[in-house]
XYZ file of C-alpha atoms in Angstrom:
594
model
C -0.100 -0.129 -0.036
C 2.860 2.541 0.798
C 4.886 1.556 -2.678
C 1.703 2.454 -4.275
C 1.317 5.756 -2.123
C 4.839 6.814 -3.045
C 3.850 6.440 -6.751
C 1.013 9.145 -6.315
C 0.454 12.640 -8.143
C -1.031 15.596 -7.041
C -4.632 14.474 -8.186
C -4.145 11.132 -6.155
C -3.894 13.162 -3.017
C -6.773 15.250 -3.567
C -9.170 12.287 -4.026
C -7.302 10.772 -0.730
C -7.770 14.076 1.292
C -11.309 14.543 -0.128
C -12.273 10.830 1.425
C -10.782 11.208 4.517
C -12.608 14.684 5.324
C -15.719 12.609 4.551
C -14.626 10.222 7.319
C -13.669 12.909 9.655
C -17.185 14.811 9.306
C -18.993 11.341 10.015
C -16.420 11.088 13.439
C -17.106 14.308 14.359
C -21.025 14.685 14.250
C -21.081 11.050 15.841
C -19.096 12.466 18.656
C -20.165 15.877 18.942
C -23.916 15.562 18.123
C -24.886 12.021 19.426
C -28.405 12.903 19.908
C -29.301 13.311 16.315
C -27.901 9.489 15.952
C -30.515 6.920 16.638
C -28.120 3.854 16.569
C -25.530 2.844 18.857
C -22.802 5.335 19.536
C -19.464 4.007 17.577
C -21.749 1.423 15.200
C -21.979 4.205 12.647
C -18.230 5.190 12.933
C -17.071 1.689 12.595
C -19.316 1.288 9.513
C -18.271 4.265 7.833
C -14.614 3.161 8.575
C -15.210 0.227 6.834
C -16.579 2.016 3.849
C -13.522 4.036 3.909
C -10.814 1.500 4.239
C -12.194 -1.626 2.166
C -12.521 -0.139 -1.270
C -8.901 1.252 -0.944
C -7.633 -2.190 0.081
C -9.646 -3.614 -3.266
C -7.848 -0.720 -5.214
C -4.473 -1.838 -4.223
C -5.257 -5.521 -4.432
C -7.386 -6.034 -7.443
C -8.272 -3.041 -9.004
C -10.842 -4.013 -11.581
C -13.334 -4.687 -8.536
C -12.565 -1.419 -6.781
C -15.546 0.689 -8.471
C -18.203 -2.195 -7.759
C -17.023 -2.407 -4.077
C -17.018 1.571 -3.843
C -20.497 2.041 -5.203
C -22.201 -1.124 -3.157
C -20.821 -0.388 0.213
C -21.650 3.644 -0.141
C -25.275 3.020 -1.315
C -25.801 0.436 1.465
C -24.421 2.438 4.103
C -26.159 5.480 3.440
C -29.379 3.538 3.313
C -28.249 2.674 7.135
C -27.235 6.408 7.677
C -30.908 7.250 6.037
C -32.548 5.347 8.819
C -30.592 5.883 12.025
C -28.866 9.687 11.194
C -31.189 11.096 8.498
C -29.341 14.708 9.129
C -26.160 12.970 7.393
C -27.312 11.888 4.322
C -25.930 14.990 2.732
C -22.611 13.546 2.769
C -23.597 11.237 0.242
C -22.516 14.210 -2.309
C -19.165 13.907 -1.239
C -18.785 9.787 -1.815
C -20.581 10.727 -5.172
C -18.089 12.780 -6.282
C -15.312 10.394 -5.430
C -17.270 7.647 -7.680
C -17.424 10.273 -10.504
C -13.677 10.641 -10.273
C -13.392 6.822 -10.241
C -15.619 6.444 -13.287
C -14.713 6.281 -17.031
C -16.195 5.910 -20.494
C -17.449 2.526 -19.685
C -18.821 2.704 -16.200
C -20.045 6.133 -15.950
C -23.464 5.339 -16.994
C -24.331 2.577 -14.203
C -22.175 4.729 -11.887
C -23.789 7.688 -12.234
C -27.353 6.446 -12.545
C -26.767 4.179 -9.077
C -24.649 7.470 -7.138
C -26.894 10.406 -8.864
C -30.741 8.688 -8.863
C -31.370 5.312 -7.463
C -29.366 5.334 -3.977
C -30.143 9.215 -3.397
C -33.910 8.579 -4.171
C -33.992 5.448 -1.820
C -32.336 7.705 0.881
C -35.118 10.510 0.685
C -37.934 8.127 0.906
C -36.374 6.356 3.954
C -35.490 9.804 5.615
C -39.165 10.896 4.526
C -37.742 13.831 2.751
C -38.423 14.663 -0.836
C -35.727 12.851 -2.849
C -35.710 15.044 -5.719
C -33.083 17.615 -3.552
C -31.091 14.904 -2.769
C -31.258 13.233 -6.510
C -29.675 16.864 -7.870
C -27.374 17.211 -5.421
C -26.025 13.725 -5.663
C -26.136 14.244 -9.064
C -24.234 17.579 -9.292
C -21.462 16.341 -6.970
C -21.021 13.277 -9.544
C -20.676 15.668 -12.523
C -18.111 17.221 -10.381
C -16.078 14.100 -10.148
C -16.432 13.424 -13.781
C -15.152 16.776 -14.832
C -12.063 16.156 -12.049
C -11.651 12.801 -13.934
C -11.241 14.476 -17.673
C -8.847 16.679 -15.820
C -6.816 13.895 -14.625
C -7.185 12.192 -18.050
C -5.903 15.512 -19.476
C -3.126 15.245 -17.128
C -2.035 12.027 -17.872
C -2.325 12.937 -21.788
C 0.024 15.877 -21.212
C 2.635 13.437 -19.423
C 2.500 10.923 -22.143
C 2.893 13.984 -24.703
C 5.795 15.273 -22.917
C 7.297 11.724 -22.468
C 7.027 11.295 -26.594
C 8.325 14.375 -27.090
C 11.680 13.339 -25.373
C 11.776 10.208 -26.962
C 11.192 11.832 -30.647
C 13.926 14.171 -29.682
C 15.985 11.545 -28.810
C 15.043 9.690 -31.884
C 15.838 12.474 -34.306
C 19.090 13.213 -32.476
C 20.127 9.351 -33.139
C 18.937 9.921 -36.713
C 21.185 12.843 -37.066
C 24.159 10.815 -35.832
C 23.643 7.394 -37.700
C 23.053 9.597 -40.870
C 26.611 10.709 -40.370
C 27.475 6.872 -39.754
C 26.007 6.145 -43.205
C 28.188 8.856 -44.861
C 31.113 6.990 -43.137
C 30.329 3.762 -44.612
C 29.868 5.540 -48.072
C 33.596 6.654 -47.732
C 34.702 3.342 -46.642
C 33.325 1.590 -50.112
C 35.847 3.592 -51.913
C 38.796 3.117 -49.699
C 38.386 -0.728 -49.230
C 39.777 -1.837 -52.341
C 42.911 0.751 -52.305
C 44.707 1.812 -49.091
C 42.582 -0.337 -46.906
C 43.769 -3.769 -48.400
C 47.172 -2.320 -48.757
C 47.696 -1.948 -45.057
C 45.478 -4.529 -43.761
C 47.621 -7.111 -45.916
C 50.853 -5.339 -44.237
C 49.856 -5.644 -40.907
C 48.656 -9.577 -40.932
C 52.054 -10.327 -43.077
C 54.150 -8.654 -40.826
C 52.178 -10.694 -37.512
C 52.502 -13.902 -39.360
C 56.515 -13.309 -39.805
C 56.561 -12.452 -35.726
C 57.524 -16.194 -34.835
C 60.216 -16.307 -37.222
C 61.841 -13.079 -36.539
C 64.968 -13.069 -33.605
C 63.972 -11.875 -30.772
C 66.310 -8.889 -31.358
C 64.105 -7.582 -34.529
C 60.798 -7.942 -32.382
C 60.803 -4.256 -31.789
C 61.223 -3.632 -35.170
C 58.083 -5.820 -36.162
C 55.962 -4.282 -33.453
C 56.979 -0.616 -35.027
C 56.225 -1.796 -38.344
C 52.954 -2.848 -37.187
C 52.407 0.347 -35.201
C 52.626 2.298 -38.108
C 50.711 0.156 -40.424
C 47.880 0.113 -37.466
C 48.455 3.459 -36.805
C 47.620 4.380 -40.670
C 44.315 2.236 -40.506
C 43.559 4.167 -37.220
C 43.924 7.467 -38.786
C 41.581 6.391 -41.682
C 39.085 5.243 -39.211
C 39.329 8.428 -37.363
C 38.743 10.322 -40.486
C 35.774 8.326 -41.302
C 34.520 8.545 -37.669
C 34.523 12.309 -37.343
C 31.240 12.025 -39.450
C 29.614 10.332 -36.670
C 29.577 9.381 -32.874
C 32.691 7.452 -31.871
C 31.856 6.587 -28.781
C 33.521 3.062 -28.715
C 36.815 3.883 -30.211
C 37.018 5.312 -26.844
C 38.337 2.898 -23.829
C 35.318 1.108 -21.971
C 35.890 3.506 -19.016
C 36.239 6.741 -21.122
C 32.738 5.410 -22.898
C 31.008 4.837 -19.535
C 32.398 8.080 -17.703
C 30.870 9.775 -20.865
C 27.458 8.439 -20.563
C 27.507 9.227 -16.679
C 28.250 12.796 -17.552
C 25.350 12.765 -20.041
C 22.851 11.260 -17.742
C 23.530 13.993 -14.865
C 23.635 16.583 -17.404
C 19.821 15.446 -18.649
C 18.196 14.292 -15.390
C 19.968 16.284 -12.458
C 20.716 13.206 -10.861
C 24.302 12.872 -9.233
C 26.345 10.114 -10.228
C 29.564 9.139 -9.121
C 31.742 6.892 -11.249
C 34.829 5.169 -10.363
C 37.714 2.872 -11.889
C 39.152 0.242 -9.863
C 42.248 -1.574 -10.903
C 44.380 -1.496 -13.937
C 42.251 -1.105 -17.142
C 42.930 -3.459 -19.822
C 41.783 -4.075 -23.538
C 38.154 -4.783 -24.098
C 36.770 -6.351 -26.740
C 33.938 -3.829 -28.286
C 31.092 -6.367 -28.041
C 31.872 -6.515 -24.487
C 32.195 -2.691 -24.004
C 28.817 -2.215 -25.668
C 27.454 -5.083 -23.181
C 28.469 -3.044 -20.540
C 27.485 0.124 -21.689
C 23.617 -0.934 -22.259
C 23.789 -2.425 -18.947
C 25.240 0.721 -17.375
C 21.996 2.406 -19.606
C 19.384 0.316 -18.929
C 20.437 0.474 -14.849
C 20.591 4.442 -14.531
C 17.527 4.761 -16.148
C 15.992 2.137 -13.919
C 17.330 3.915 -10.726
C 15.808 7.055 -11.731
C 12.500 5.972 -13.141
C 11.240 3.381 -10.834
C 13.565 3.756 -8.018
C 13.355 7.624 -7.962
C 17.084 7.782 -6.795
C 18.995 11.105 -6.224
C 22.595 9.314 -6.068
C 23.908 6.793 -7.877
C 27.404 5.134 -7.295
C 29.174 3.368 -10.626
C 31.978 1.288 -10.160
C 34.032 -0.556 -12.550
C 36.566 -2.889 -11.515
C 39.073 -4.415 -13.427
C 40.276 -7.911 -11.967
C 42.455 -10.382 -13.223
C 39.583 -12.605 -14.308
C 36.851 -10.655 -14.997
C 35.035 -7.191 -15.645
C 32.613 -6.147 -12.646
C 30.437 -3.083 -13.079
C 28.569 -2.286 -9.954
C 25.764 0.260 -9.924
C 24.435 1.137 -6.559
C 21.373 4.063 -6.087
C 19.500 5.212 -2.890
C 16.250 4.807 -3.992
C 13.048 3.294 -2.907
C 14.300 -0.314 -3.753
C 11.707 -3.037 -4.065
C 10.756 -6.359 -1.832
C 10.983 -8.980 -4.848
C 13.087 -8.696 -7.673
C 11.224 -9.518 -10.877
C 12.872 -10.135 -14.072
C 11.022 -8.117 -16.375
C 11.781 -6.957 -20.071
C 14.605 -4.733 -18.684
C 16.407 -6.845 -16.209
C 16.042 -9.888 -18.650
C 17.420 -8.027 -21.357
C 20.674 -7.264 -19.289
C 20.769 -11.077 -18.453
C 20.709 -11.975 -21.810
C 23.172 -9.588 -22.922
C 25.344 -10.543 -20.091
C 24.865 -14.416 -20.759
C 25.914 -13.664 -24.318
C 29.667 -12.531 -23.175
C 29.570 -15.640 -20.661
C 28.748 -13.303 -17.716
C 26.065 -13.161 -14.799
C 23.783 -10.537 -13.746
C 22.826 -10.142 -9.770
C 20.450 -7.683 -8.453
C 20.177 -7.104 -4.576
C 17.320 -4.617 -3.258
C 15.080 -3.854 -0.077
C 12.269 -1.803 -0.123
C 13.574 1.739 1.096
C 17.249 0.857 1.032
C 17.985 1.244 -2.617
C 19.232 -1.105 -5.412
C 22.352 -2.751 -6.347
C 23.180 -4.371 -9.737
C 26.148 -6.017 -10.347
C 27.502 -7.085 -14.190
C 30.069 -9.664 -14.028
C 31.728 -10.729 -17.538
C 34.931 -13.072 -17.984
C 37.866 -11.229 -19.618
C 38.949 -14.908 -20.708
C 36.499 -16.997 -22.604
C 37.200 -20.489 -22.707
C 37.252 -22.240 -25.955
C 35.272 -25.427 -24.479
C 36.866 -29.128 -25.255
C 39.261 -29.692 -27.667
C 40.294 -27.265 -30.449
C 38.499 -25.235 -32.830
C 38.504 -25.906 -36.183
C 38.696 -23.352 -38.635
C 38.351 -22.896 -42.083
C 39.673 -19.206 -43.472
C 38.213 -17.799 -46.996
C 39.858 -14.728 -48.324
C 41.128 -14.187 -52.105
C 43.880 -12.396 -50.921
C 46.595 -15.055 -50.848
C 49.020 -12.886 -48.565
C 45.950 -12.527 -45.610
C 44.754 -16.070 -45.776
C 48.337 -17.303 -45.442
C 49.105 -14.922 -42.894
C 45.758 -15.460 -40.599
C 46.589 -19.408 -41.232
C 49.833 -18.854 -39.928
C 49.136 -16.724 -36.581
C 45.774 -19.032 -35.781
C 47.735 -22.156 -36.270
C 50.412 -21.071 -33.326
C 47.711 -21.253 -30.796
C 46.917 -24.118 -28.482
C 43.086 -24.043 -29.069
C 43.170 -23.372 -32.741
C 43.261 -25.768 -35.799
C 43.456 -24.218 -39.562
C 41.598 -26.813 -41.530
C 42.203 -25.315 -44.678
C 42.009 -21.834 -46.915
C 40.024 -20.899 -49.953
C 39.878 -18.243 -52.494
C 36.211 -17.796 -53.482
C 32.748 -19.156 -52.259
C 32.716 -22.051 -54.367
C 36.064 -23.221 -53.210
C 34.830 -22.464 -49.427
C 31.735 -24.790 -49.876
C 33.956 -27.884 -51.083
C 35.970 -27.072 -48.233
C 32.983 -27.030 -45.841
C 32.028 -30.627 -47.445
C 35.798 -32.021 -47.047
C 36.392 -30.751 -43.514
C 33.247 -29.592 -41.651
C 34.969 -26.901 -40.016
C 33.559 -25.371 -36.544
C 33.981 -21.686 -37.703
C 34.354 -20.366 -41.073
C 36.145 -16.793 -41.579
C 34.576 -15.547 -44.605
C 35.934 -12.231 -46.420
C 32.800 -10.507 -48.030
C 34.435 -9.269 -51.678
C 35.810 -12.080 -53.563
C 36.271 -12.904 -57.281
C 33.376 -15.640 -58.598
C 31.250 -16.551 -55.538
C 31.342 -13.731 -53.095
C 31.239 -14.068 -49.320
C 27.592 -13.329 -48.592
C 26.426 -15.977 -51.628
C 28.492 -18.701 -49.860
C 27.594 -17.916 -46.437
C 23.743 -18.137 -47.429
C 24.411 -21.547 -49.328
C 26.539 -22.592 -45.681
C 23.359 -21.823 -43.522
C 21.216 -23.763 -45.668
C 23.252 -27.041 -46.150
C 25.301 -26.657 -42.487
C 22.822 -24.537 -40.281
C 24.983 -25.634 -37.312
C 28.074 -24.315 -38.680
C 29.388 -20.905 -37.278
C 30.279 -18.301 -40.080
C 32.111 -15.335 -39.156
C 31.921 -12.030 -42.010
C 35.393 -10.506 -42.404
C 36.068 -6.957 -43.936
C 38.673 -4.268 -44.415
C 36.634 -1.327 -43.340
C 32.905 -1.515 -41.420
C 29.916 -1.969 -44.128
C 26.909 -2.042 -41.946
C 24.655 -2.853 -44.799
C 26.380 -6.174 -45.286
C 26.708 -6.657 -41.568
C 22.995 -6.116 -41.302
C 22.173 -8.857 -44.116
C 24.585 -11.354 -42.644
C 22.749 -11.033 -39.142
C 19.634 -11.495 -40.777
C 20.507 -14.424 -42.308
C 22.250 -15.996 -39.127
C 25.925 -14.825 -39.085
C 27.637 -15.349 -35.682
C 30.380 -12.472 -36.185
C 31.309 -9.678 -38.133
C 34.909 -8.267 -37.911
C 37.340 -6.264 -39.261
C 40.514 -8.195 -41.010
C 43.166 -5.685 -38.786
C 41.487 -7.232 -35.599
C 44.395 -7.561 -33.341
C 44.961 -11.465 -32.913
C 44.590 -11.425 -28.913
C 40.905 -9.961 -29.941
C 40.547 -12.312 -33.068
C 41.236 -15.269 -30.976
C 38.805 -14.226 -27.665
C 36.223 -13.483 -30.355
C 36.366 -16.918 -31.808
C 36.472 -18.803 -28.142
C 33.242 -16.532 -27.577
C 31.618 -17.582 -30.957
C 32.473 -21.002 -30.852
C 31.135 -21.273 -27.109
C 27.897 -20.184 -28.440
C 28.322 -16.271 -28.517
C 28.210 -13.746 -31.217
C 30.479 -11.018 -31.868
C 29.938 -8.165 -33.822
C 31.544 -4.726 -34.808
C 29.830 -1.374 -33.879
C 29.201 -0.733 -37.571
C 25.948 -2.654 -37.726
C 24.441 0.573 -36.223
C 23.089 1.084 -39.635
C 20.208 -1.468 -38.489
C 19.528 0.528 -36.025
C 19.146 3.730 -38.132
C 16.895 1.737 -40.308
C 14.533 1.128 -37.023
C 15.019 4.524 -35.815
C 13.815 5.961 -39.511
C 11.048 3.700 -39.515
C 9.560 4.585 -35.931
C 10.132 8.220 -37.110
C 7.914 8.147 -40.085
C 5.141 6.022 -38.067
C 4.699 8.512 -35.072
C 1.684 9.914 -35.529
C -0.818 12.062 -33.381
C -2.422 10.226 -30.376
C -6.028 8.754 -30.853
C -8.669 10.682 -29.091
C -9.738 7.033 -28.116
C -6.158 6.026 -26.537
C -5.334 7.785 -23.439
C -2.500 5.848 -23.467
C -0.181 7.612 -26.535
C 0.115 4.337 -28.444
C 1.794 4.705 -31.950
C 0.404 3.264 -34.907
C 3.052 0.653 -34.630
C 2.632 -0.127 -31.004
C -0.890 -0.852 -31.732
C -0.557 -3.098 -34.192
C 2.107 -5.328 -32.256
C -0.502 -5.206 -29.160
C -3.266 -6.768 -31.537
C -0.483 -9.361 -32.644
C 0.428 -9.881 -29.050
C -3.760 -10.448 -28.424
C -3.821 -13.137 -31.159
C -1.720 -15.170 -29.093
C 1.482 -14.355 -31.321
C 5.295 -14.352 -29.691
C 7.967 -12.211 -30.163
C 9.379 -14.337 -32.772
C 6.425 -14.636 -34.719
C 5.763 -10.899 -34.584
C 9.165 -10.207 -35.828
C 8.650 -12.457 -39.037
C 5.246 -10.920 -39.749
C 6.516 -7.146 -39.149
C 9.663 -7.795 -40.831
C 11.333 -6.821 -37.903
C 14.437 -8.216 -35.713
C 13.222 -10.176 -32.567
C 15.216 -7.582 -30.484
C 13.471 -4.709 -32.026
C 9.795 -6.053 -30.886
C 10.951 -6.908 -27.338
C 11.673 -2.832 -27.306
C 8.502 -2.073 -29.062
C 6.831 -4.054 -26.054
C 8.779 -2.809 -23.448
C 7.803 0.909 -24.632
C 4.474 -0.371 -25.127
C 3.944 -2.041 -21.635
C 5.759 1.166 -19.768
C 3.017 3.414 -21.549
C 0.140 0.975 -20.083
C 1.739 0.812 -16.704
C 1.551 -3.205 -17.018
C 4.605 -5.374 -16.393
C 3.856 -8.540 -18.809
C 1.812 -9.375 -22.054
C -1.097 -10.866 -20.192
C -1.314 -7.566 -18.021
C -1.519 -5.657 -21.460
C -3.662 -7.615 -23.326
C -6.501 -7.743 -20.671
C -6.058 -3.746 -19.952
C -6.504 -3.163 -23.895
C -9.773 -5.523 -24.086
C -10.904 -3.459 -20.852
C -10.422 0.135 -22.162
C -11.470 -1.139 -25.840
C -8.092 -0.098 -27.007
C -8.106 -2.864 -29.687
């Protein structure tokens, strides 16, 4: 009950005050003027208290029954009052106002007739007074309550519109950023077959010679690799100047920037600390922890109403630990709804874990653990390398073959040869170049997935091409990486993929851009029959949910990714004020939204 009251707005307190004033009038009249009450002293107070309290408890426990209990208990209480204390039946007007506030378009007919006509008429007859006066005053009180209810709905609409405005502003900002990313991708196509191929061949080729170079020359090898990597980085920096380069930063810098942006936009104080010596972290892992922090900060303010949040990033010997602690309201029982479930799934893809600790009134602690070293599992990982540049294919073969957990079963120079090698060797993972003579990588990849659906395929390219990445992901690719990825990071990515995870470069942002573009086009004015501010797409998904479809089926039907459908549903549940699909469907049917 108290947890519900903490979420009340000003109009909830006005209704509560009106209800309490009514009870106070009954108690004061009973105490100060006992002569006008024919019944036993205290009985009317006891019954009045029950009429005051029981509907509130029902509203908290089972809201659908609240209005029925309110009308029935109030009506029969005043039939008793008309008999034992007729001078108090005028207070029924206050109860009629409360009933009017709680009524909706579906219920105002029967509640209005009951509280404005039937019970006032019966009260007048029992009290031997003309019923018309009571009927008029109670109907007027009910009308005032209905007017206040309309005001409350207008206030809710204004809040929804404000939230939608903020959401639209965020979408527009993201669209602008991602449009610049699209321009970067266009430039990367032009550079792919020139400078990119040359520098990548140099990096991979020199790395492959490292084991055969005398120790005295290792420093020179490092210098050559550093120069080539620096040149590639310079090209990427030039391209990334057109877009948001958040994940070109270290993990701590990215998380610090996120907390500072959050403080500026919400006014909530966030203390960020890094504990331990920062180490190299794969971009996929960085993105995972970034999203975990983003979701946790939002939950702390939105649900916990926190004013201070502490964020600690621990770099330990075997794992990364991100701990988010707030001073918010906390909760008695942890339920893994869409938000926490999404965090848990993200971390599990990185072989990580999520734990949440909370108590009512004592805040919440969210702990995300991700291992720095991913075990490959039992045995060695069998790899097939497909690239039409012999230098790169041979260099990758030499680098990976030197590792204990990897066996390169063969190389191929085009898609057709790759299919033949897959038939012969049945590799665990295929490292597949995209641009090749003859059958290109994407064509070969589609045939591989059709013939060997359990075979894992990683798409390789020189520069980020988000269109290729989106196409590959839609058809089941397990990874998308740059050829110039450092050997250590590449091997950790292969272990992660072999263990059932996914490794992606951040250039998949184009996929997000397309979704943001669709959402922007589909945002429309709210329907007057929909007080929850649902967009056309959200209503469409709600209809499919009510038809019994699951997220995966909805994604297929609407040509969306399953993750996008989950995001839509999360926003939908938030607008409706529910926590799951069953509650959303029940509310939609009760409110005639569909």
